[in-house]
mmCIF file with all atom_site columns, C-alpha atoms in Angstrom:
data_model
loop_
_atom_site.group_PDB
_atom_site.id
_atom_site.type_symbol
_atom_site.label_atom_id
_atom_site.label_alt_id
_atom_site.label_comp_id
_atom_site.label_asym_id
_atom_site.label_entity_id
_atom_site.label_seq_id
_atom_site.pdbx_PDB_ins_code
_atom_site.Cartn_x
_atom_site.Cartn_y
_atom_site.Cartn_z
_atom_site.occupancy
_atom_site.B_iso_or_equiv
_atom_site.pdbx_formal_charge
_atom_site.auth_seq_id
_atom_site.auth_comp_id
_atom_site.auth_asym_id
_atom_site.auth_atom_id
_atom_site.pdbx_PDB_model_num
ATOM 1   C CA . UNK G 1 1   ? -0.385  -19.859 -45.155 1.00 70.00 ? 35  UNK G CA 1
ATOM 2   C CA . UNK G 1 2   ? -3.849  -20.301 -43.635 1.00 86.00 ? 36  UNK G CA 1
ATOM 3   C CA . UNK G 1 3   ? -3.644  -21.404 -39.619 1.00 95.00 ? 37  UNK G CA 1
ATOM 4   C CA . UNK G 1 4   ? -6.348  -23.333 -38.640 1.00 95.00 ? 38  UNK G CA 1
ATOM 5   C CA . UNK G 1 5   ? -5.374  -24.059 -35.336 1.00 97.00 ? 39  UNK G CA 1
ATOM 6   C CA . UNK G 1 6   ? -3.377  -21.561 -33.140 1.00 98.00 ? 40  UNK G CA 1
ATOM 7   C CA . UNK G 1 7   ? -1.255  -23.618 -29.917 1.00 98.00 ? 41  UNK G CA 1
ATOM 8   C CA . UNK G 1 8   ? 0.595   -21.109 -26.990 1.00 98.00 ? 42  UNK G CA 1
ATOM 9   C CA . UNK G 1 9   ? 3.096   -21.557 -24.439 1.00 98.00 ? 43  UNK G CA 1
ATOM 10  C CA . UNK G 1 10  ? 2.378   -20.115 -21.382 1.00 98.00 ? 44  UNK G CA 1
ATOM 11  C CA . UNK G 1 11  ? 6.216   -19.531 -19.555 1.00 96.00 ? 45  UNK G CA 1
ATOM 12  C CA . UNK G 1 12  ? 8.044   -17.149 -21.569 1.00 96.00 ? 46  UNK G CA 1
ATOM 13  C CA . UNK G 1 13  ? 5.228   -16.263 -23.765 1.00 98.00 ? 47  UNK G CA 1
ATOM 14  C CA . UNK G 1 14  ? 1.944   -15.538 -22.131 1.00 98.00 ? 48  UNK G CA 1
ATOM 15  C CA . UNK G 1 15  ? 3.684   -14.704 -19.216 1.00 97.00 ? 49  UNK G CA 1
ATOM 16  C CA . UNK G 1 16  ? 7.290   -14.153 -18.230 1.00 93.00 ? 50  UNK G CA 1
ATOM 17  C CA . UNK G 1 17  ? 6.756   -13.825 -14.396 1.00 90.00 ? 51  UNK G CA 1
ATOM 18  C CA . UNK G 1 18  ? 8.812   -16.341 -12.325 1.00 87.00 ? 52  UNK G CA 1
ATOM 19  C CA . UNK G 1 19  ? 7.945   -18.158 -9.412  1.00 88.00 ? 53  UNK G CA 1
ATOM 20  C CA . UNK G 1 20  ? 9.007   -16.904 -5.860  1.00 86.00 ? 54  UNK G CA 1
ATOM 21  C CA . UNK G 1 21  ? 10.060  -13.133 -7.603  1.00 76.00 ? 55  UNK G CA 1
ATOM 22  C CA . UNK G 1 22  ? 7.015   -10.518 -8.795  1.00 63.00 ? 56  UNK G CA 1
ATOM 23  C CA . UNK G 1 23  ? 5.818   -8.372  -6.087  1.00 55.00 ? 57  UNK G CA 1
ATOM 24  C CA . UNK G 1 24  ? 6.843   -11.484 -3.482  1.00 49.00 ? 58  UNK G CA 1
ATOM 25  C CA . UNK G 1 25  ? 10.878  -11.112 -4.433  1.00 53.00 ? 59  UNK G CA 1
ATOM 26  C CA . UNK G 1 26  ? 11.623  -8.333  -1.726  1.00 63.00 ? 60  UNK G CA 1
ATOM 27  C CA . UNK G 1 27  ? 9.941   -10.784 0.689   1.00 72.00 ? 61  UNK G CA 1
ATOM 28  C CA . UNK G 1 28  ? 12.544  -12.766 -0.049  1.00 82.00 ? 62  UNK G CA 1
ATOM 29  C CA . UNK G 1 29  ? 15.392  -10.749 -0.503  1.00 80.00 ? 63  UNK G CA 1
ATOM 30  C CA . UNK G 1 30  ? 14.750  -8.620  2.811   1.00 81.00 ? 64  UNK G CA 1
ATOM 31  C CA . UNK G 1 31  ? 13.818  -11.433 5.150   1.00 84.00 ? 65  UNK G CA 1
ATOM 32  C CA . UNK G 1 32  ? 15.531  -14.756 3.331   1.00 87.00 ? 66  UNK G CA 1
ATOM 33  C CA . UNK G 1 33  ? 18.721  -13.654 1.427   1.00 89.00 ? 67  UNK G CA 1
ATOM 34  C CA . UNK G 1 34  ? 19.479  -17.200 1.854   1.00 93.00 ? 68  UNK G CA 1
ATOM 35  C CA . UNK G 1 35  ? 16.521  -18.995 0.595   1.00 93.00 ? 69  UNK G CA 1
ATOM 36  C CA . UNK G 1 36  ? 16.526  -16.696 -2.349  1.00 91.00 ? 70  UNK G CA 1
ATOM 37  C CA . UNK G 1 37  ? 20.470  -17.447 -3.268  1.00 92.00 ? 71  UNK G CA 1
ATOM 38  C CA . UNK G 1 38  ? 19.324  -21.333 -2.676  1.00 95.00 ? 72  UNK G CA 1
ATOM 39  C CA . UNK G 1 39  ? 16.494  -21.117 -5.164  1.00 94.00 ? 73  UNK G CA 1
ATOM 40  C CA . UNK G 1 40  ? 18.327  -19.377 -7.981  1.00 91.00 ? 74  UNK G CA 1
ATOM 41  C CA . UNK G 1 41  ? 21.215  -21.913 -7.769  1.00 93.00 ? 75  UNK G CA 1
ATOM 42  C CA . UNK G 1 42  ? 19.515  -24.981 -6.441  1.00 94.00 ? 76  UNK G CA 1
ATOM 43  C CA . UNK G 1 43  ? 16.236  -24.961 -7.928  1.00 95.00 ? 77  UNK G CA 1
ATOM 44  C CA . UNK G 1 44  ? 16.365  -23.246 -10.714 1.00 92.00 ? 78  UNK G CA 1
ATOM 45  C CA . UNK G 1 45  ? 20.035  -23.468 -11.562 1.00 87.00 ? 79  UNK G CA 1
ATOM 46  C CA . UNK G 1 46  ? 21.452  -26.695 -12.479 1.00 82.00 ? 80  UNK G CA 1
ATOM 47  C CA . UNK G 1 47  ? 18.788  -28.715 -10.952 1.00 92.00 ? 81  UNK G CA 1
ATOM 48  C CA . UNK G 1 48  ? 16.530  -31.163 -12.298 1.00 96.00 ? 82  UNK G CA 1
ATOM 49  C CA . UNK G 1 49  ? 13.819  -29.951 -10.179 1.00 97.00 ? 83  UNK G CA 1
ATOM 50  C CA . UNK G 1 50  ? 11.855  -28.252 -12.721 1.00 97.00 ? 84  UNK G CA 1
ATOM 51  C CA . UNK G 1 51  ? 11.746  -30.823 -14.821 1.00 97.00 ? 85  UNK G CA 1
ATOM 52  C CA . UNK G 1 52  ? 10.839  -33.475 -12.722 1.00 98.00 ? 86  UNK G CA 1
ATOM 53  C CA . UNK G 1 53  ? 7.955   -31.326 -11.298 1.00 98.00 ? 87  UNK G CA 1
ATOM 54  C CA . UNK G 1 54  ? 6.872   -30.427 -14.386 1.00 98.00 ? 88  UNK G CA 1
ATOM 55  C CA . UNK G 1 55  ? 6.534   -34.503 -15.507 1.00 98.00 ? 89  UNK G CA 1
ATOM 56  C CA . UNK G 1 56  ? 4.416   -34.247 -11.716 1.00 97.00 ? 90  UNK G CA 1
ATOM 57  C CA . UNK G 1 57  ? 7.512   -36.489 -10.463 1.00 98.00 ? 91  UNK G CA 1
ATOM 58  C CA . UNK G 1 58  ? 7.232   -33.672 -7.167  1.00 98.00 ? 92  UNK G CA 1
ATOM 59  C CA . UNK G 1 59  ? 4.874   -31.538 -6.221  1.00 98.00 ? 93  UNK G CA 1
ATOM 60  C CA . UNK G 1 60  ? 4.876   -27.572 -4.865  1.00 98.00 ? 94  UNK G CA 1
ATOM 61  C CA . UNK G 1 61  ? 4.730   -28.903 -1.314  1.00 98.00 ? 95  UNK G CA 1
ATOM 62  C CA . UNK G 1 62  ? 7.930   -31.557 -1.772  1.00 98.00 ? 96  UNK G CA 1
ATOM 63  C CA . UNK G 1 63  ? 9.779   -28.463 -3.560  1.00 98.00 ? 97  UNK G CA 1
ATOM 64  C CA . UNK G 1 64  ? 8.899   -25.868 -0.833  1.00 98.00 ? 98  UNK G CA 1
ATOM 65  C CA . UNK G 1 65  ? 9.609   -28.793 2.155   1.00 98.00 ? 99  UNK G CA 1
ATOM 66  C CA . UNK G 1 66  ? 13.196  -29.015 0.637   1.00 98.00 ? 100 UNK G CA 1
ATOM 67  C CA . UNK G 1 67  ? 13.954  -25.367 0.251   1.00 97.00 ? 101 UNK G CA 1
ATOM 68  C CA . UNK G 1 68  ? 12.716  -25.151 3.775   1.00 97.00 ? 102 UNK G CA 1
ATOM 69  C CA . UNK G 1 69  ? 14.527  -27.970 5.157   1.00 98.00 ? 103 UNK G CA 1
ATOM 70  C CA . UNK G 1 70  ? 17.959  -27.307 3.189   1.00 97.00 ? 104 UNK G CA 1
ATOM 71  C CA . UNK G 1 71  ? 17.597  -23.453 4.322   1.00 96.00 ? 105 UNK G CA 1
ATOM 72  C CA . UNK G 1 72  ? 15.928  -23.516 7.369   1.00 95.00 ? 106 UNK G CA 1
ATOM 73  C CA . UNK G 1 73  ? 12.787  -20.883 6.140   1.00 95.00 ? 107 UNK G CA 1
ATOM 74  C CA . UNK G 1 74  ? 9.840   -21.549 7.696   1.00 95.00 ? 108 UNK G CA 1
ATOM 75  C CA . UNK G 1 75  ? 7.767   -23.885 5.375   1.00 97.00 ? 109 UNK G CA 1
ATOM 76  C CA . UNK G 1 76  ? 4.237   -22.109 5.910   1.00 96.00 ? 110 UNK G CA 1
ATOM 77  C CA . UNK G 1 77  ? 5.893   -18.507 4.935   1.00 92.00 ? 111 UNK G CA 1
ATOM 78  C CA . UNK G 1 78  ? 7.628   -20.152 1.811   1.00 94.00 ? 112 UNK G CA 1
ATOM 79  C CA . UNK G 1 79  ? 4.226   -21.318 0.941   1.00 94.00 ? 113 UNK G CA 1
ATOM 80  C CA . UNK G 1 80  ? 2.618   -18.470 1.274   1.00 91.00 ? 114 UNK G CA 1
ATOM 81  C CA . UNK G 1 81  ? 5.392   -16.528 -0.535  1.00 90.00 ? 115 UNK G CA 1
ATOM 82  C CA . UNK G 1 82  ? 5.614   -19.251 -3.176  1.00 92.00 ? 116 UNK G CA 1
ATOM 83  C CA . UNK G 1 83  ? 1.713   -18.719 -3.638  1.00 92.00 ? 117 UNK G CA 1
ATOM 84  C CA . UNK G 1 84  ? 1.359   -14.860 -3.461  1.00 88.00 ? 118 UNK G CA 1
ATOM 85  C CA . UNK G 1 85  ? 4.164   -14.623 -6.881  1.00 88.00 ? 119 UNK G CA 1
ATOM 86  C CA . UNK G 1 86  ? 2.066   -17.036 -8.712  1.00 92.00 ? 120 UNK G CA 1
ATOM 87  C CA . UNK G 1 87  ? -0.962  -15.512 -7.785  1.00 90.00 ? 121 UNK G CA 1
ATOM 88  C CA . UNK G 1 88  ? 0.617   -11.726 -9.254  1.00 89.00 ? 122 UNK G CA 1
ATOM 89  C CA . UNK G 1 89  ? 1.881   -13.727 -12.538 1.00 93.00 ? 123 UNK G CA 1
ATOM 90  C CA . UNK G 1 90  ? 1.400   -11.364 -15.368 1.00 94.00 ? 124 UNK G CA 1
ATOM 91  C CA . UNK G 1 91  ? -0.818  -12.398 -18.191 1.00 97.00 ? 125 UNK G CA 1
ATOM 92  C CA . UNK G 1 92  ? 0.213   -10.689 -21.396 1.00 97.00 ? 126 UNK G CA 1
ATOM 93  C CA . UNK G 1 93  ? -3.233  -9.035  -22.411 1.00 97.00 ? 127 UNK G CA 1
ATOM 94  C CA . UNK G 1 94  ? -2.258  -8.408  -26.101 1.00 96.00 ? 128 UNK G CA 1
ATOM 95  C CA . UNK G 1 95  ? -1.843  -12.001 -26.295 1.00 97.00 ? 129 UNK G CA 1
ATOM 96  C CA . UNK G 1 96  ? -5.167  -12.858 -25.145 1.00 98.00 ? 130 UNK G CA 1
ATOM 97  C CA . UNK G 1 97  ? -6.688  -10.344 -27.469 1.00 96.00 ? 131 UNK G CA 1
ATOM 98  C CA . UNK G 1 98  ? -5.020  -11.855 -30.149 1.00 96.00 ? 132 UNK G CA 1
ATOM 99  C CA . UNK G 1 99  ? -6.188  -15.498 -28.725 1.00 97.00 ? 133 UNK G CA 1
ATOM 100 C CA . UNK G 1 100 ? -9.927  -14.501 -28.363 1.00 97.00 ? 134 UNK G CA 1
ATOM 101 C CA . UNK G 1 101 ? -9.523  -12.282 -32.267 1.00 95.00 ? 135 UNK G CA 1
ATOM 102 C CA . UNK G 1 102 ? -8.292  -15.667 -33.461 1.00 96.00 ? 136 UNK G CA 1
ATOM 103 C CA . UNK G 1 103 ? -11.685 -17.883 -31.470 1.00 95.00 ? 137 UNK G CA 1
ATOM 104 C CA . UNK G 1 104 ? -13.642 -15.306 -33.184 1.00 95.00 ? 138 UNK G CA 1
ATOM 105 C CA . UNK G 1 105 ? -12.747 -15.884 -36.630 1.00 94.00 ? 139 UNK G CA 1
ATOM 106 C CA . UNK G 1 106 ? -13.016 -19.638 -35.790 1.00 94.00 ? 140 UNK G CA 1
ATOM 107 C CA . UNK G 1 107 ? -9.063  -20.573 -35.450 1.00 95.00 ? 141 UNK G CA 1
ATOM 108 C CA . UNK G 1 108 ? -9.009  -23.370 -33.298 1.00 97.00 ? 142 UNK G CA 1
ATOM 109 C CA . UNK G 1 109 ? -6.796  -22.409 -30.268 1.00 98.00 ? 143 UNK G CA 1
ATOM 110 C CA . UNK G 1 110 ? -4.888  -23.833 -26.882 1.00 98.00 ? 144 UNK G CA 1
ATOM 111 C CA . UNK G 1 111 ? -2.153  -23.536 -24.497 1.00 98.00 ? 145 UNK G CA 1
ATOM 112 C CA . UNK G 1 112 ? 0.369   -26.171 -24.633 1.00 98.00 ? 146 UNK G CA 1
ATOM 113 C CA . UNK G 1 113 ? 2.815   -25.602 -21.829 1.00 98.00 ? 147 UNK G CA 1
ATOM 114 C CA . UNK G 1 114 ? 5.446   -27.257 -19.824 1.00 98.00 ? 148 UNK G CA 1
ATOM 115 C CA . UNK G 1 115 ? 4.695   -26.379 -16.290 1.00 98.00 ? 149 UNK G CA 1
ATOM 116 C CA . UNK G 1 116 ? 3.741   -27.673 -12.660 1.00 97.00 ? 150 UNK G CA 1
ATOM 117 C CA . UNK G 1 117 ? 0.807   -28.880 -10.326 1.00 97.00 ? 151 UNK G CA 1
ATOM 118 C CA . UNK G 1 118 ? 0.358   -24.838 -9.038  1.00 97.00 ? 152 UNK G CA 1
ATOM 119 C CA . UNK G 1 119 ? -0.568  -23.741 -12.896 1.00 97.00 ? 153 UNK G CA 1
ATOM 120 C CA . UNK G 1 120 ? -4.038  -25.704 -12.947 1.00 97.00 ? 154 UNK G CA 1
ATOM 121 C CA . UNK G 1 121 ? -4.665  -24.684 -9.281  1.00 95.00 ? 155 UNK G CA 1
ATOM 122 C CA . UNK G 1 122 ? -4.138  -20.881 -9.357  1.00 95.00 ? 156 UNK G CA 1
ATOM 123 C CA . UNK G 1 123 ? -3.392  -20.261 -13.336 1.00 97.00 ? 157 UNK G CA 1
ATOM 124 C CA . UNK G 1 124 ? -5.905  -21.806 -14.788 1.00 98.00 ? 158 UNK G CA 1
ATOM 125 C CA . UNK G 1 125 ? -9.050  -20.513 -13.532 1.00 97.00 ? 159 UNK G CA 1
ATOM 126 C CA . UNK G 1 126 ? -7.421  -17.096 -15.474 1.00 97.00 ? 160 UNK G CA 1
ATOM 127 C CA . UNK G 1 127 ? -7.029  -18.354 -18.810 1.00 98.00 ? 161 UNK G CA 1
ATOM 128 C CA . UNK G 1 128 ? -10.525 -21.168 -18.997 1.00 97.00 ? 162 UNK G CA 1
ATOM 129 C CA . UNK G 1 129 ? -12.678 -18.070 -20.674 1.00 97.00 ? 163 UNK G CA 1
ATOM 130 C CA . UNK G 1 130 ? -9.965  -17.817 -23.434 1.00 98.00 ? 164 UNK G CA 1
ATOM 131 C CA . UNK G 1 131 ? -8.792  -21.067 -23.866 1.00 98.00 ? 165 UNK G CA 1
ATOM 132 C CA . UNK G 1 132 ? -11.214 -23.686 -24.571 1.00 97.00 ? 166 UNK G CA 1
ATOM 133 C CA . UNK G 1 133 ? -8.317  -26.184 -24.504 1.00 98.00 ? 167 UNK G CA 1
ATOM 134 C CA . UNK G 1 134 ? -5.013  -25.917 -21.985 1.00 98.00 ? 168 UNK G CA 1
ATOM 135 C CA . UNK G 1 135 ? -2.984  -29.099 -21.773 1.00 98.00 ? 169 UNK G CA 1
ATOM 136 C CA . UNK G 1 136 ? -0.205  -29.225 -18.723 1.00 98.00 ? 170 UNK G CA 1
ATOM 137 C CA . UNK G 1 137 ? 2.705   -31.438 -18.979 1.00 98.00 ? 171 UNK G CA 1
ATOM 138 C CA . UNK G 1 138 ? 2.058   -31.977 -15.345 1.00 98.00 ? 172 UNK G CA 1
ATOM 139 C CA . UNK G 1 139 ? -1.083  -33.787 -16.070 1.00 98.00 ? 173 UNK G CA 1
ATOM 140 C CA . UNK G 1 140 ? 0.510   -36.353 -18.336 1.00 98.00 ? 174 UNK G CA 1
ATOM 141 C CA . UNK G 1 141 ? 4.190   -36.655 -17.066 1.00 98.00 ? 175 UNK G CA 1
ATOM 142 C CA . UNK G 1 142 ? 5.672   -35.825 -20.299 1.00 98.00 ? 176 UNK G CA 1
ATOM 143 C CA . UNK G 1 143 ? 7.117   -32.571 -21.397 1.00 98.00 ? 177 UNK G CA 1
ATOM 144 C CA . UNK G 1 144 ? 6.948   -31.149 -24.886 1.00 98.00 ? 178 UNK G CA 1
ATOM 145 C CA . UNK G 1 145 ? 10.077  -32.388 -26.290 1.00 96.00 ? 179 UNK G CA 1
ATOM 146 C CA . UNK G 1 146 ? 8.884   -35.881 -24.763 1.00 97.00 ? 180 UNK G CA 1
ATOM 147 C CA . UNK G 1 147 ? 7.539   -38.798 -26.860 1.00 97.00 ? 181 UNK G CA 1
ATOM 148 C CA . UNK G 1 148 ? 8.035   -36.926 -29.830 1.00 96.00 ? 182 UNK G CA 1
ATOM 149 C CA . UNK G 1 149 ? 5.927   -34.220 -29.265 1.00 97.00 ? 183 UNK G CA 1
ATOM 150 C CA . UNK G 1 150 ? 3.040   -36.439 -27.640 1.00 98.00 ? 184 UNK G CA 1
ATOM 151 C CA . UNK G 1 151 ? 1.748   -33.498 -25.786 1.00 98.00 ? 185 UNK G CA 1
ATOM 152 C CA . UNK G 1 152 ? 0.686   -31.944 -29.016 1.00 98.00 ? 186 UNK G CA 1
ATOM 153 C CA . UNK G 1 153 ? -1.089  -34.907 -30.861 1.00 97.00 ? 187 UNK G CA 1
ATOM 154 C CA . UNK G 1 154 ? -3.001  -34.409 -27.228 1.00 97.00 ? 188 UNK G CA 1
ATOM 155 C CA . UNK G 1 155 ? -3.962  -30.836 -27.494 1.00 98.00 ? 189 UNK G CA 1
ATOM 156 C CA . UNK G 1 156 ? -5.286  -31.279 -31.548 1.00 97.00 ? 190 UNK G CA 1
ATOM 157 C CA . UNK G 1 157 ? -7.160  -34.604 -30.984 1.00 96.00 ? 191 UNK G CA 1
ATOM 158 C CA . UNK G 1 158 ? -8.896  -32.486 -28.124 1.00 96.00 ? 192 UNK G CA 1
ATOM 159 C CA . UNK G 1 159 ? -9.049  -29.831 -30.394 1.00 96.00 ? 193 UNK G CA 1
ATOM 160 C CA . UNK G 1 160 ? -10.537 -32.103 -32.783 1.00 94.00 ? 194 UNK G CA 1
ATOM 161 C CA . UNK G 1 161 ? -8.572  -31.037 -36.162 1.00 86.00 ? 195 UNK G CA 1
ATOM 162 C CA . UNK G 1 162 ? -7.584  -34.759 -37.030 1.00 81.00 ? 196 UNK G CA 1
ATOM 163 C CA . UNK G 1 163 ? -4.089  -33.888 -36.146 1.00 86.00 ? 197 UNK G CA 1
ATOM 164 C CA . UNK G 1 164 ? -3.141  -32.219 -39.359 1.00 90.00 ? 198 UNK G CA 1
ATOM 165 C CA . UNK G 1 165 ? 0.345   -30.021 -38.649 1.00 96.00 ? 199 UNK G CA 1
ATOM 166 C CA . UNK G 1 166 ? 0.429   -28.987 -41.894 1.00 94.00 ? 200 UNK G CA 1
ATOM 167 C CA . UNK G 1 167 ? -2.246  -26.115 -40.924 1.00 95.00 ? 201 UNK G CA 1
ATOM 168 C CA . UNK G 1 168 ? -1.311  -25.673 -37.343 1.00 97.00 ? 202 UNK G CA 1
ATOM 169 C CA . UNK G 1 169 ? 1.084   -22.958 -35.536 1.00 98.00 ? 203 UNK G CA 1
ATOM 170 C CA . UNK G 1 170 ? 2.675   -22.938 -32.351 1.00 98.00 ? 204 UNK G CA 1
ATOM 171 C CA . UNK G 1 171 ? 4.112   -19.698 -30.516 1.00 98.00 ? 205 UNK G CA 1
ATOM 172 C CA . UNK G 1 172 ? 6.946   -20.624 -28.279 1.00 98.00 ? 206 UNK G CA 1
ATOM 173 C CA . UNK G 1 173 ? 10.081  -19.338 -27.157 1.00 97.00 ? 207 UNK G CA 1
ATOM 174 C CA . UNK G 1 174 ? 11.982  -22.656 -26.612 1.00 96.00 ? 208 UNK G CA 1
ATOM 175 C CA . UNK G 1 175 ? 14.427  -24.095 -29.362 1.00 96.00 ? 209 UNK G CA 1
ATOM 176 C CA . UNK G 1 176 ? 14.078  -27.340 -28.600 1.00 96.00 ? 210 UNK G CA 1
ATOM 177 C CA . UNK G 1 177 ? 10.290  -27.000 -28.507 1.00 97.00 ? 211 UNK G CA 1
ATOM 178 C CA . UNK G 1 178 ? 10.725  -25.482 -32.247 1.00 97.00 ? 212 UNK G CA 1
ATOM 179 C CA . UNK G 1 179 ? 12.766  -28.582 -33.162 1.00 97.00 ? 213 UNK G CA 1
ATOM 180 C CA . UNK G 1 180 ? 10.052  -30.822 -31.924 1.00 97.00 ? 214 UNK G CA 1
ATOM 181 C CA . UNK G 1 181 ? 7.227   -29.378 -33.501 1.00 98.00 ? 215 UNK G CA 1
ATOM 182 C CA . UNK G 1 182 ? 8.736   -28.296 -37.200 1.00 96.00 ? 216 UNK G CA 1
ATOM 183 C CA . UNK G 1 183 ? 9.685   -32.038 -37.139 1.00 97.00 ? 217 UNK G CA 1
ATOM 184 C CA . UNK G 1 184 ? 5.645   -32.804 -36.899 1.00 97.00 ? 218 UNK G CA 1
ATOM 185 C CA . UNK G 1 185 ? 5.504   -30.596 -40.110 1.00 96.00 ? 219 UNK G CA 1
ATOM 186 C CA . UNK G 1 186 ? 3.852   -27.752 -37.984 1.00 97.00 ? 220 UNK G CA 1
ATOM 187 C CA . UNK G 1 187 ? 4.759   -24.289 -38.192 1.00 97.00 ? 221 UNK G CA 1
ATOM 188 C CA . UNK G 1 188 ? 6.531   -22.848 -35.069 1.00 98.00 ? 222 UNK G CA 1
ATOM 189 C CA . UNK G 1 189 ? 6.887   -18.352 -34.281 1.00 98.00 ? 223 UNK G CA 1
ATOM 190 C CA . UNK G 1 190 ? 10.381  -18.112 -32.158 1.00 98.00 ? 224 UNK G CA 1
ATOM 191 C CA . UNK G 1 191 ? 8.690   -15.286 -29.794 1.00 98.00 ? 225 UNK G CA 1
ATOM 192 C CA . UNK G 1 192 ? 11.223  -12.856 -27.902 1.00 97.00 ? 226 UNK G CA 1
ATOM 193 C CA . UNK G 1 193 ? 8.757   -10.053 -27.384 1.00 96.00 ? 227 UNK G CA 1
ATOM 194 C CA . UNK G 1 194 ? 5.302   -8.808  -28.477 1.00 96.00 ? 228 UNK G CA 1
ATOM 195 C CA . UNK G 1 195 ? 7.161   -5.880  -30.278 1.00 96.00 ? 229 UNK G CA 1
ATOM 196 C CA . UNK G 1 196 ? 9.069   -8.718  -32.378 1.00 96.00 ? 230 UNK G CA 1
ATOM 197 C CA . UNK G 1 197 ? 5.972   -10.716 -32.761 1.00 96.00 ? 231 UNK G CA 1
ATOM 198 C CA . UNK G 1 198 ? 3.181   -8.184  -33.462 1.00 94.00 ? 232 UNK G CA 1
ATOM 199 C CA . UNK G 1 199 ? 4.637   -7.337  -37.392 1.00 94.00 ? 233 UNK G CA 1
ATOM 200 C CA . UNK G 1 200 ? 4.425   -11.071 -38.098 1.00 95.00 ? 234 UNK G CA 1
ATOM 201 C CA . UNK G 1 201 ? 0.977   -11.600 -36.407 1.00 95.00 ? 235 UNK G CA 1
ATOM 202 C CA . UNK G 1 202 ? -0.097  -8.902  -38.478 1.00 92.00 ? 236 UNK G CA 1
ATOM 203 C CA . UNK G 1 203 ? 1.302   -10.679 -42.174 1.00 92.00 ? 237 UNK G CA 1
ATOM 204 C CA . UNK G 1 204 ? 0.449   -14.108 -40.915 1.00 93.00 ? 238 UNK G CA 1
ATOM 205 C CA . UNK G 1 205 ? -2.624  -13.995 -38.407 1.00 92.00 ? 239 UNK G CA 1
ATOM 206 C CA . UNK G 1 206 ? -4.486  -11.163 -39.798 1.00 80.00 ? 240 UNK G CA 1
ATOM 207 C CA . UNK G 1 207 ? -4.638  -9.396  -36.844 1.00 70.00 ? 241 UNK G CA 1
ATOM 208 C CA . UNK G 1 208 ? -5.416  -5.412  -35.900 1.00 63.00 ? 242 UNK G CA 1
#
């Protein structure tokens, strides 16, 4: 098959940094044992925090005020620890080759991502000269798997492609995403790793 348009996650497949860990998890660890053990369990655990500040139902500052307040971690240093990981986030540079090989060949391309308020602040900025197109879920207050894949219809009618699936791939690593998408008649890549991904891109993308 021929892709004409090219959509990417971002969390789990451009990057698979986390939030408050990177370079900024020792920080944590050494001076806040408790703040860590409260975000891994309260936050990201079973929570439905992430979700709700991914539809922009709470921002970073209402998260970081109730870590602070339910562990008693100065809100200021949580900040500035919460905004020192995101700033060390790891951008997969084979990716991006691949992103700006595929622009160059004139495959329409995007990010499509479920993710949070602190993405288009810091993020961003690091993936505009790529990316001609990056929709947030934060932005709209719908995830992915929302409104049957509204998110999507966004990101090609921006793309302007006339919304045809049929010629369109996404890369993502979530199931559910996969389940949303194939039922749009797109074409969805399960990624794990680059290793796992690079033989296909190869067949399917034509890429070096």
């Amino acid at each position: 098959m021929t892709f004409k348009t090219v959509l990417f996650d971002f969390d789990g497949v451009l990057s698979k940094d986390r939030f408050y860990v990177n370079s900024q998890e020792s920080r944590l660890l050494t001076e806040h044992p408790e703040t860590w053990t409260f975000i891994q369990s309260h936050i990201f655990g079973s929570s439905d925090i992430p979700d709700r500040w991914m539809r922009n139902e709470l921002t970073m500052d209402q998260v970081n005020r109730y870590i602070s307040q339910q562990t008693g971690i100065n809100f200021d240093r949580l900040s500035e620890i919460f905004r020192d990981s995101v700033k060390v986030m790891q951008i997969h540079q084979q990716l991006i080759k691949l992103a700006n090989q595929l622009k160059q060949r004139g495959i329409s391309i995007a990010i499509v991502t479920n993710n949070m308020d602190v993405f288009n602040e810091m993020t961003v900025p690091r993936l505009n000269d790529t990316f001609p197109v990056i929709i947030n879920s934060a932005d709209y207050g719908i995830l992915k798997q929302d409104r049957e894949g509204e998110l999507f219809d966004i990101a090609l009618e921006r793309l302007g492609n006339g919304g045809d699936y049929s010629n369109t791939l996404l890369i993502d690593d979530s199931q559910s995403v996969k389940a949303t998408f194939d039922a749009k008649n797109g074409t969805t890549y399960p990624y794990t790793t680059y290793e796992n991904f690079k033989p296909w891109a190869m067949d399917n993308l034509m890429i070096e």
